[in-house]
């Protein structure tokens, strides 16, 4: 397999070319998002490539991971806690009691299945109604605490890098019940269900302002790297700038992006290494067995549902880590920016193009697709500018052309996806399992 | 008595008619989802974009017609544009099938593969639509906008509550009813429709009986195209055309089709009404209606709203997920586990 | 020369051959039954007659015409009728619609054929507007046979028509099948329940490992202790 290093070398060359021809800042911006995308692609690859689970709720995991950054790294808003903390705790207690009661009833009424559903439903509705009594005033109080800048509970004020791990754990914690509930659904129904659940998660994040300010966004998140202004003032950076012949601002900006890249690369390598270890471990063999022939695996006494759940949770956790890193890089949590096209389907394209089931493939796919995603706009802009130059400024065709390039990338993505599915369904780097001789 | 009438008028105007209109739009979309699932055995992620593209094409035709000085009188010109858009949309669907889905049918690909391919089609359609018509909204309704205006009704009835009846709402409900009747007539009373149902029911036996699969697939896409044009345009007339809003119709349509049972046309219609009315009723502020009906002492303090309006779409997702978890076969469907 | 004759059939599904030179023949007005142990290739032989698998050797003739190269649909047009073992009706269509689907390949009026089928299976006439999915197992099998008869075939192939039905229903089905043959059709069926089938069979083919082991009239095979012990499960 000399193809894999060749493909990666080509990818590196392309990024270098961007650095040399366009700018190093752009190249590093692309690289950073490539690295984050690669982490998310690895998560999807664990679910689809390794376990064969059709989860189309990637966006939800990414958003939950992003939420973790807010909850971990922002300073707590003590006034908000004072205003509504008690009410929220009371709400939580009521909901917990309701859940307990519902579960108890569900178990106790096992023999009267006709009554069970309505009874449990009634308990849940009642619990929800009762909890509103504390929930509504509490959230209203929280959201009115300095609404323009906070109006939410804030976080724990811990180091932001810690939030990546918490992001993974939180995404796993959210994924676990979803995986339990959807276990056994036929694959196309699983897709529709996970797609719906991820939209519900986003609806909550957008609307519950007390949690993370909803669509009002949390900005100015702490970062794991120095600020550009501080670097510009640092003597060693000034020396470097002089040596490179760049302006101090450019040098600082490139340096910051490099620091981020180092963080992300480290995370990517750790996850990749762990997944490769797993693939060679008995767990990996079993997962492939389950994926390739579910019936046979079940007949051999493998607990298929359990394996699926493990892959689902693990994959979601990895996507969550990616989501947390993305929010850290952006420095802000914008609930309104999560769209399935960008956060679910684009990641899927990466995995399929790279070669599902193959972690190296997923990483390469992520790099390639993110690069095309960004550069399709540039290329489109250039094309449009060339074509539009011949037309008068008021010509509707010209207006459409000038608006078009941003949309062109959707076409390119879709085209790449269907072409790969049609002509190279195993992707750029087809899966090679440890079992097959090389 | 007047209070009761006021409450009734308020509910009709704000809940029942909008619900029926929205439910009809969803039903036309969900019928497409369910037919494609029945015959082609996959849920198409591209269906909402199909509605959007159908509407975009109709808008272009409408602009062209208006430029030629043609109109439908008091009715929106888009009704004429719609008729022109149907064959174009059918060609788009059949072309997509020829270029992509047919290959995967021949190699007997798993349903996931079809769904991934449909996601690719979704991305492409999404881009093409925005390239052609832009990402901004467009209002393309002309003609008489209201059949009953708020003022007109108040003057006529003397009630405090207004009854509003938009042309687009009446058109939606009427056209959807006609289209549904026509569809069921086709499915149940013609040989082609019977063959289609037979093919969806038991593919091997249908082939053995002499059903031409290519013809059935083509027919399915043509019907899906007609339904998409109707659903998309009626939704657009009612709420204005914005490509981004159409994406959000995908899950309500899925939800409606799944609630009714994927593959069941009757289910798609019932499911659409359930989804539409749940969305509206759960996010509806019942305060006014209750204030009319209840004695003054019991008049509610708050809005009496189960969920805030922002959760409108989430309601359909919630219904979808609950049905998938509790009874994935839906109301009228076959086993799904 | 028999009316329907499949001679020296060899072939399988791509792997090792399942049929190794097996020969089946049946005349108009007669019932032929293929029996044999599990995995003997009984159903495969019938599918080969219908053209659902590619033969590497042998030929199939219907009324003297070589139909070996025809695909299944064309064979049905040529006069074969087929009742699959499972999934042999359209559950979502009514009984009447199922019969209409059976006649899809015909372009002439079907009323006479319908009347004949309703005369043969009166229960179908009673339930003509019910979805086939609501029928009982036996009724469903009758519908499946009726559906296959709608093309007015000259030969009818039945793949285990009595699988999963109660003994009473089985007797009734066998009775109907004899009546169908008596109308001048060549009937070929595969049966798991060899004893019952051989009772009504004019010819029985005992298949072992894809080749003919014994051939004889149904009575002969039933009377022969060897066949009974080896291939009919020793019962009956």
Coordinates of C-alpha atoms in Angstrom, one line a residue, chain A:
Chain A
X1 CA 0.0 0.0 0.0
X2 CA 2.2 2.8 -1.2
X3 CA -0.9 4.7 -2.2
X4 CA -1.7 6.0 1.3
X5 CA 1.5 7.9 2.0
X6 CA 1.3 9.3 -1.6
X7 CA -2.2 10.6 -1.0
X8 CA -1.2 12.2 2.3
X9 CA 1.9 13.7 0.7
X10 CA -0.2 15.2 -2.1
X11 CA -2.5 16.7 0.5
X12 CA 0.4 18.2 2.4
X13 CA 1.8 19.6 -0.9
X14 CA -1.6 21.2 -1.7
X15 CA -1.7 22.9 1.7
X16 CA 1.9 24.1 1.3
X17 CA 1.0 25.5 -2.1
X18 CA -1.9 27.4 -0.6
X19 CA 0.7 28.8 1.9
X20 CA 3.1 29.8 -0.8
X21 CA 0.6 31.1 -3.4
X22 CA -2.2 32.5 -1.3
X23 CA -1.1 33.1 2.3
X24 CA 0.2 31.1 5.3
X25 CA -2.7 32.3 7.4
X26 CA -5.2 30.8 5.0
X27 CA -3.3 27.6 4.8
X28 CA -3.2 27.3 8.5
X29 CA -6.8 28.2 8.9
X30 CA -7.7 25.5 6.5
X31 CA -5.3 23.1 8.2
X32 CA -6.9 23.7 11.6
X33 CA -10.3 23.0 10.4
X34 CA -9.0 20.0 8.5
X35 CA -7.7 18.6 11.7
X36 CA -11.0 19.2 13.6
X37 CA -12.9 17.7 10.7
X38 CA -10.7 14.7 10.8
X39 CA -11.5 14.2 14.4
X40 CA -15.2 14.4 13.7
X41 CA -14.8 12.1 10.6
X42 CA -13.1 9.5 12.9
X43 CA -16.1 9.6 15.1
X44 CA -18.5 9.0 12.2
X45 CA -16.2 6.3 10.9
X46 CA -16.4 4.4 14.1
X47 CA -20.2 4.4 13.8
X48 CA -20.6 3.8 10.0
X49 CA -17.3 2.4 8.8
X50 CA -16.6 0.1 11.7
X51 CA -20.0 -0.7 13.1
X52 CA -22.2 -0.1 10.1
X53 CA -24.6 2.1 12.0
X54 CA -26.3 4.8 10.0
X55 CA -26.3 7.7 12.4
X56 CA -27.3 11.0 10.8
X57 CA -27.2 12.9 14.1
X58 CA -23.6 14.0 14.0
X59 CA -24.6 17.6 14.3
X60 CA -26.2 17.0 17.7
X61 CA -22.9 15.5 19.1
X62 CA -20.9 18.3 17.7
X63 CA -23.2 20.9 19.3
X64 CA -23.2 19.1 22.6
X65 CA -19.4 19.1 22.5
X66 CA -19.5 22.8 21.8
X67 CA -21.8 23.4 24.7
X68 CA -19.3 21.7 27.0
X69 CA -16.8 24.5 26.2
X70 CA -19.3 27.0 27.4
X71 CA -20.2 25.0 30.5
X72 CA -16.6 24.3 31.5
X73 CA -14.5 27.3 30.5
X74 CA -16.7 30.4 31.0
X75 CA -16.7 32.1 34.4
X76 CA -19.8 31.3 36.5
X77 CA -22.4 34.0 36.6
X78 CA -23.0 34.1 40.4
X79 CA -25.9 36.6 40.1
X80 CA -27.7 34.2 37.8
X81 CA -27.1 31.3 40.1
X82 CA -28.5 33.4 43.0
X83 CA -31.5 34.4 41.0
X84 CA -32.5 31.1 39.5
X85 CA -30.2 28.4 40.7
X86 CA -32.6 27.2 43.4
X87 CA -35.5 27.1 41.0
X88 CA -33.6 25.1 38.5
X89 CA -32.5 22.7 41.2
X90 CA -36.1 22.3 42.3
X91 CA -37.1 21.7 38.7
X92 CA -34.4 19.1 38.4
X93 CA -35.6 17.4 41.6
X94 CA -39.2 17.3 40.3
X95 CA -38.1 15.9 36.9
X96 CA -35.8 13.3 38.6
X97 CA -38.7 12.2 40.8
X98 CA -41.0 12.0 37.8
X99 CA -38.5 9.9 35.9
X100 CA -38.1 7.6 38.8
X101 CA -41.8 7.2 39.3
X102 CA -42.3 6.6 35.6
X103 CA -39.6 4.0 35.5
X104 CA -41.0 2.3 38.6
X105 CA -44.5 2.3 37.2
X106 CA -43.3 1.0 33.9
X107 CA -41.6 -1.9 35.6
X108 CA -44.5 -2.6 38.0
X109 CA -47.2 -2.6 35.4
X110 CA -45.5 -5.0 33.1
X111 CA -48.5 -7.3 33.1
X112 CA -51.0 -4.6 32.3
X113 CA -49.6 -3.3 29.1
X114 CA -52.7 -1.6 27.9
X115 CA -52.8 0.7 30.9
X116 CA -49.1 1.1 31.2
X117 CA -48.5 3.5 28.3
X118 CA -51.2 6.0 29.3
X119 CA -50.4 5.8 33.0
X120 CA -46.7 6.5 32.5
X121 CA -47.5 9.2 29.9
X122 CA -49.8 10.9 32.4
X123 CA -47.2 10.8 35.1
X124 CA -44.6 12.3 32.8
X125 CA -47.0 15.1 31.7
X126 CA -48.0 15.8 35.3
X127 CA -44.3 16.0 36.3
X128 CA -43.6 18.3 33.5
X129 CA -46.5 20.6 34.4
X130 CA -45.5 20.7 38.1
X131 CA -41.8 21.4 37.2
X132 CA -42.9 24.4 35.1
X133 CA -43.9 26.1 38.4
X134 CA -40.2 26.5 39.3
X135 CA -38.7 26.3 35.9
X136 CA -40.4 29.3 34.3
X137 CA -39.7 31.9 37.0
X138 CA -36.1 30.5 37.5
X139 CA -35.2 30.8 33.8
X140 CA -36.9 34.1 33.5
X141 CA -34.8 35.4 36.4
X142 CA -31.6 34.0 35.0
X143 CA -32.2 35.4 31.6
X144 CA -32.9 38.8 33.0
X145 CA -29.5 39.0 34.9
X146 CA -27.5 41.4 32.8
X147 CA -29.3 40.1 29.7
X148 CA -27.1 42.0 27.2
X149 CA -23.9 40.2 28.2
X150 CA -24.8 37.2 30.4
X151 CA -28.3 36.2 31.1
X152 CA -27.2 32.6 31.6
X153 CA -25.7 30.5 34.3
X154 CA -22.2 30.6 33.0
X155 CA -19.7 27.8 33.4
X156 CA -17.2 26.5 35.9
X157 CA -14.2 28.7 34.9
X158 CA -11.9 25.8 34.3
X159 CA -9.1 25.6 31.6
X160 CA -10.6 25.4 28.2
X161 CA -8.6 22.4 27.0
X162 CA -10.3 20.4 29.8
X163 CA -13.6 21.1 28.1
X164 CA -12.6 19.0 25.1
X165 CA -12.5 15.9 27.3
X166 CA -15.7 17.0 29.0
X167 CA -17.2 17.7 25.6
X168 CA -16.5 14.1 24.6
X169 CA -18.0 12.8 27.9
X170 CA -21.0 15.0 27.6
X171 CA -21.6 13.9 24.0
X172 CA -21.2 10.3 25.1
X173 CA -23.7 10.9 28.0
X174 CA -26.2 12.3 25.5
X175 CA -25.6 9.5 23.0
X176 CA -26.0 6.7 25.5
X177 CA -29.8 7.0 26.0
X178 CA -30.3 7.8 22.3
X179 CA -28.4 4.6 21.4
X180 CA -30.4 2.6 24.0
X181 CA -33.7 3.9 22.6
X182 CA -32.9 3.4 19.0
X183 CA -31.3 0.0 19.4
X184 CA -32.8 -2.5 17.0
X185 CA -34.4 0.1 14.7
X186 CA -33.9 -0.8 11.0
X187 CA -31.1 1.2 9.5
X188 CA -33.1 3.7 7.5
X189 CA -35.4 4.3 10.5
X190 CA -32.3 4.8 12.7
X191 CA -31.1 7.4 10.2
X192 CA -34.4 9.3 10.4
X193 CA -34.6 9.0 14.2
X194 CA -31.1 10.3 14.8
X195 CA -31.6 13.0 12.3
X196 CA -34.7 14.1 14.2
X197 CA -33.0 13.8 17.6
X198 CA -30.1 16.0 16.5
X199 CA -32.6 18.7 15.5
X200 CA -34.3 18.4 18.9
X201 CA -30.9 18.9 20.6
X202 CA -30.3 22.0 18.5
X203 CA -33.8 23.3 19.1
X204 CA -33.1 23.1 22.9
X205 CA -29.7 24.8 22.5
X206 CA -31.2 27.6 20.4
X207 CA -34.1 28.3 22.7
X208 CA -32.9 27.7 26.3
X209 CA -31.1 31.0 26.8
X210 CA -30.4 30.3 30.5
X211 CA -28.1 27.4 29.4
X212 CA -25.8 29.0 26.8
X213 CA -27.6 32.2 25.8
X214 CA -29.4 30.4 22.9
X215 CA -29.0 32.3 19.6
X216 CA -27.6 35.3 21.4
X217 CA -24.3 33.4 21.3
X218 CA -21.5 33.1 23.9
X219 CA -18.5 35.0 22.7
X220 CA -15.0 35.7 24.0
X221 CA -14.4 32.1 25.2
X222 CA -11.1 31.5 26.8
X223 CA -8.4 30.0 24.6
X224 CA -5.6 27.5 25.2
X225 CA -3.1 29.6 23.3
X226 CA -1.8 33.2 23.8
X227 CA -3.5 36.2 22.3
X228 CA -2.0 37.8 19.2
X229 CA -1.5 41.1 20.9
X230 CA 0.6 39.5 23.7
X231 CA 2.7 37.7 21.1
X232 CA 3.3 40.8 19.2
X233 CA 4.7 42.3 22.3
X234 CA 6.9 39.3 23.1
X235 CA 10.6 39.9 22.2
X236 CA 11.1 36.4 20.7
X237 CA 8.2 36.8 18.4
X238 CA 9.5 40.2 17.3
X239 CA 12.9 38.6 16.5
X240 CA 11.1 35.9 14.6
X241 CA 9.2 38.5 12.6
X242 CA 12.3 40.4 11.8
X243 CA 14.0 37.2 10.7
X244 CA 11.1 36.2 8.5
X245 CA 10.7 39.7 7.2
X246 CA 7.0 39.7 8.1
X247 CA 5.0 42.2 10.0
X248 CA 4.6 41.6 13.7
X249 CA 0.8 41.1 13.3
X250 CA 1.1 38.5 10.6
X251 CA 3.8 36.6 12.5
X252 CA 1.6 36.6 15.7
X253 CA -1.4 35.4 13.7
X254 CA 0.5 32.6 12.1
X255 CA 2.0 31.6 15.4
X256 CA -1.4 31.5 17.1
X257 CA -2.7 29.3 14.3
X258 CA 0.3 27.1 14.6
X259 CA -0.3 26.7 18.4
X260 CA -3.8 25.7 17.7
X261 CA -2.7 23.3 15.0
X262 CA -0.3 21.6 17.5
X263 CA -3.1 21.1 20.0
X264 CA -5.5 19.7 17.4
X265 CA -2.8 17.5 15.8
X266 CA -2.0 16.1 19.2
X267 CA -5.7 15.2 19.9
X268 CA -6.1 13.8 16.4
X269 CA -3.0 11.6 16.7
X270 CA -4.1 10.3 20.2
X271 CA -7.6 9.4 19.0
X272 CA -6.2 7.8 15.8
X273 CA -3.7 5.8 17.7
X274 CA -6.3 4.6 20.1
X275 CA -8.7 3.7 17.3
X276 CA -6.0 1.8 15.4
X277 CA -5.2 -0.1 18.6
X278 CA -8.9 -0.9 19.1
X279 CA -9.2 -2.1 15.5
X280 CA -6.5 -4.7 16.1
X281 CA -7.9 -5.7 19.4
X282 CA -10.6 -8.4 19.7
X283 CA -13.2 -5.6 20.0
X284 CA -12.4 -4.4 16.5
X285 CA -12.6 -7.9 15.0
X286 CA -15.9 -8.4 16.7
X287 CA -17.2 -5.1 15.4
X288 CA -16.3 -6.0 11.8
X289 CA -17.9 -9.4 12.2
X290 CA -21.1 -7.8 13.5
X291 CA -21.1 -5.2 10.6
X292 CA -20.4 -7.7 7.9
X293 CA -22.9 -10.3 8.9
X294 CA -25.2 -9.3 11.7
X295 CA -27.2 -12.5 11.6
X296 CA -24.1 -14.8 11.8
X297 CA -22.6 -12.7 14.6
X298 CA -25.9 -12.9 16.5
X299 CA -26.1 -16.7 15.9
X300 CA -22.6 -17.0 17.3
X301 CA -23.8 -15.5 20.5
X302 CA -22.5 -11.9 20.0
X303 CA -24.5 -9.2 21.7
X304 CA -25.1 -7.1 18.6
X305 CA -27.2 -4.4 20.3
X306 CA -24.5 -4.0 22.9
X307 CA -21.7 -3.7 20.3
X308 CA -23.8 -1.2 18.4
X309 CA -24.4 0.9 21.5
X310 CA -20.6 0.9 22.3
X311 CA -19.7 2.1 18.8
X312 CA -22.5 4.7 18.9
X313 CA -21.4 6.2 22.2
X314 CA -17.7 6.0 21.3
X315 CA -18.3 7.7 17.9
X316 CA -20.5 10.4 19.4
X317 CA -17.8 11.1 22.0
X318 CA -15.2 11.6 19.4
X319 CA -17.5 13.9 17.4
X320 CA -18.1 15.8 20.6
X321 CA -14.4 16.3 21.2
X322 CA -14.2 17.7 17.6
X323 CA -17.2 19.9 18.3
X324 CA -15.6 21.3 21.4
X325 CA -12.3 22.0 19.6
X326 CA -14.2 23.8 16.9
X327 CA -15.9 26.1 19.3
X328 CA -12.6 26.7 21.1
X329 CA -11.0 27.7 17.7
X330 CA -13.9 30.0 16.9
X331 CA -13.8 31.5 20.4
X332 CA -17.6 31.6 20.4
X333 CA -20.6 29.2 20.7
X334 CA -23.2 30.1 18.1
X335 CA -26.2 27.8 18.4
X336 CA -27.7 29.3 15.2
X337 CA -24.7 28.2 13.1
X338 CA -25.3 24.4 13.4
X339 CA -26.9 23.1 10.2
X340 CA -27.2 19.5 9.2
X341 CA -25.6 20.2 5.8
X342 CA -22.4 21.4 7.3
X343 CA -22.2 19.4 10.5
X344 CA -23.7 16.0 9.4
X345 CA -23.7 15.5 5.7
X346 CA -20.3 17.2 5.1
X347 CA -18.7 14.9 7.7
X348 CA -20.4 12.0 6.0
X349 CA -19.0 13.0 2.7
X350 CA -15.5 13.0 4.3
X351 CA -15.9 9.5 5.6
X352 CA -17.3 8.0 2.4
X353 CA -14.7 9.7 0.2
X354 CA -11.8 8.6 2.4
X355 CA -12.9 5.0 2.5
X356 CA -15.3 4.0 5.2
X357 CA -14.0 1.6 7.8
X358 CA -10.5 2.9 7.3
X359 CA -9.3 5.5 9.8
X360 CA -6.5 6.8 7.6
X361 CA -9.1 7.2 4.9
X362 CA -11.4 9.1 7.1
X363 CA -8.6 11.5 8.0
X364 CA -7.6 12.0 4.4
X365 CA -11.2 12.5 3.4
X366 CA -11.6 15.1 6.0
X367 CA -8.6 17.0 4.8
X368 CA -9.5 16.7 1.2
X369 CA -13.2 17.6 1.6
X370 CA -12.6 20.6 3.9
X371 CA -10.0 21.9 1.4
X372 CA -12.4 21.6 -1.5
X373 CA -15.2 23.0 0.6
X374 CA -13.2 26.2 1.3
X375 CA -11.5 26.5 -2.0
X376 CA -14.5 25.7 -4.1
X377 CA -15.7 29.2 -3.1
X378 CA -12.4 30.7 -4.1
X379 CA -12.4 28.9 -7.4
X380 CA -16.1 29.8 -7.9
X381 CA -15.4 33.4 -7.2
X382 CA -12.7 33.5 -9.7
X383 CA -14.8 31.8 -12.3
X384 CA -17.7 34.1 -11.6
X385 CA -15.6 37.2 -11.7
X386 CA -14.2 36.1 -15.1
X387 CA -17.6 35.4 -16.4
X388 CA -19.3 38.4 -14.9
X389 CA -16.7 40.8 -16.1
X390 CA -18.3 40.6 -19.6
X391 CA -21.7 41.5 -18.3
X392 CA -23.2 44.9 -17.2
X393 CA -23.4 45.4 -13.5
X394 CA -27.2 45.4 -13.5
X395 CA -27.5 42.2 -15.5
X396 CA -29.4 39.7 -13.4
X397 CA -27.2 36.9 -14.6
X398 CA -24.2 38.7 -13.3
X399 CA -25.9 39.3 -9.9
X400 CA -26.7 35.6 -9.7
X401 CA -23.1 34.7 -10.7
X402 CA -21.7 37.0 -8.0
X403 CA -23.9 35.5 -5.4
X404 CA -23.4 32.0 -6.7
X405 CA -19.9 30.8 -5.7
X406 CA -20.8 30.3 -2.0
X407 CA -23.6 28.0 -3.2
X408 CA -21.4 26.2 -5.8
X409 CA -19.7 24.2 -3.1
X410 CA -22.9 22.4 -2.2
X411 CA -23.1 21.3 -5.8
X412 CA -19.5 20.2 -5.7
X413 CA -19.9 18.3 -2.5
X414 CA -23.0 16.5 -3.7
X415 CA -21.3 15.7 -7.0
X416 CA -18.2 14.3 -5.2
X417 CA -20.4 12.2 -3.0
X418 CA -22.5 10.6 -5.7
X419 CA -19.6 10.1 -8.0
X420 CA -17.6 8.3 -5.3
X421 CA -20.7 6.2 -4.3
X422 CA -21.1 5.4 -8.0
X423 CA -17.6 4.7 -9.2
X424 CA -15.5 4.1 -6.1
X425 CA -17.8 3.0 -3.3
X426 CA -14.8 1.9 -1.2
X427 CA -13.3 5.3 -1.2
X428 CA -9.8 6.7 -1.8
X429 CA -8.2 4.4 0.7
X430 CA -10.2 1.2 0.8
X431 CA -10.5 -0.6 4.1
X432 CA -7.8 -3.2 4.8
X433 CA -8.5 -5.2 7.9
X434 CA -5.7 -6.6 10.0
X435 CA -7.0 -10.1 9.1
X436 CA -6.5 -9.7 5.4
X437 CA -2.9 -10.4 4.3
X438 CA -1.2 -7.4 2.8

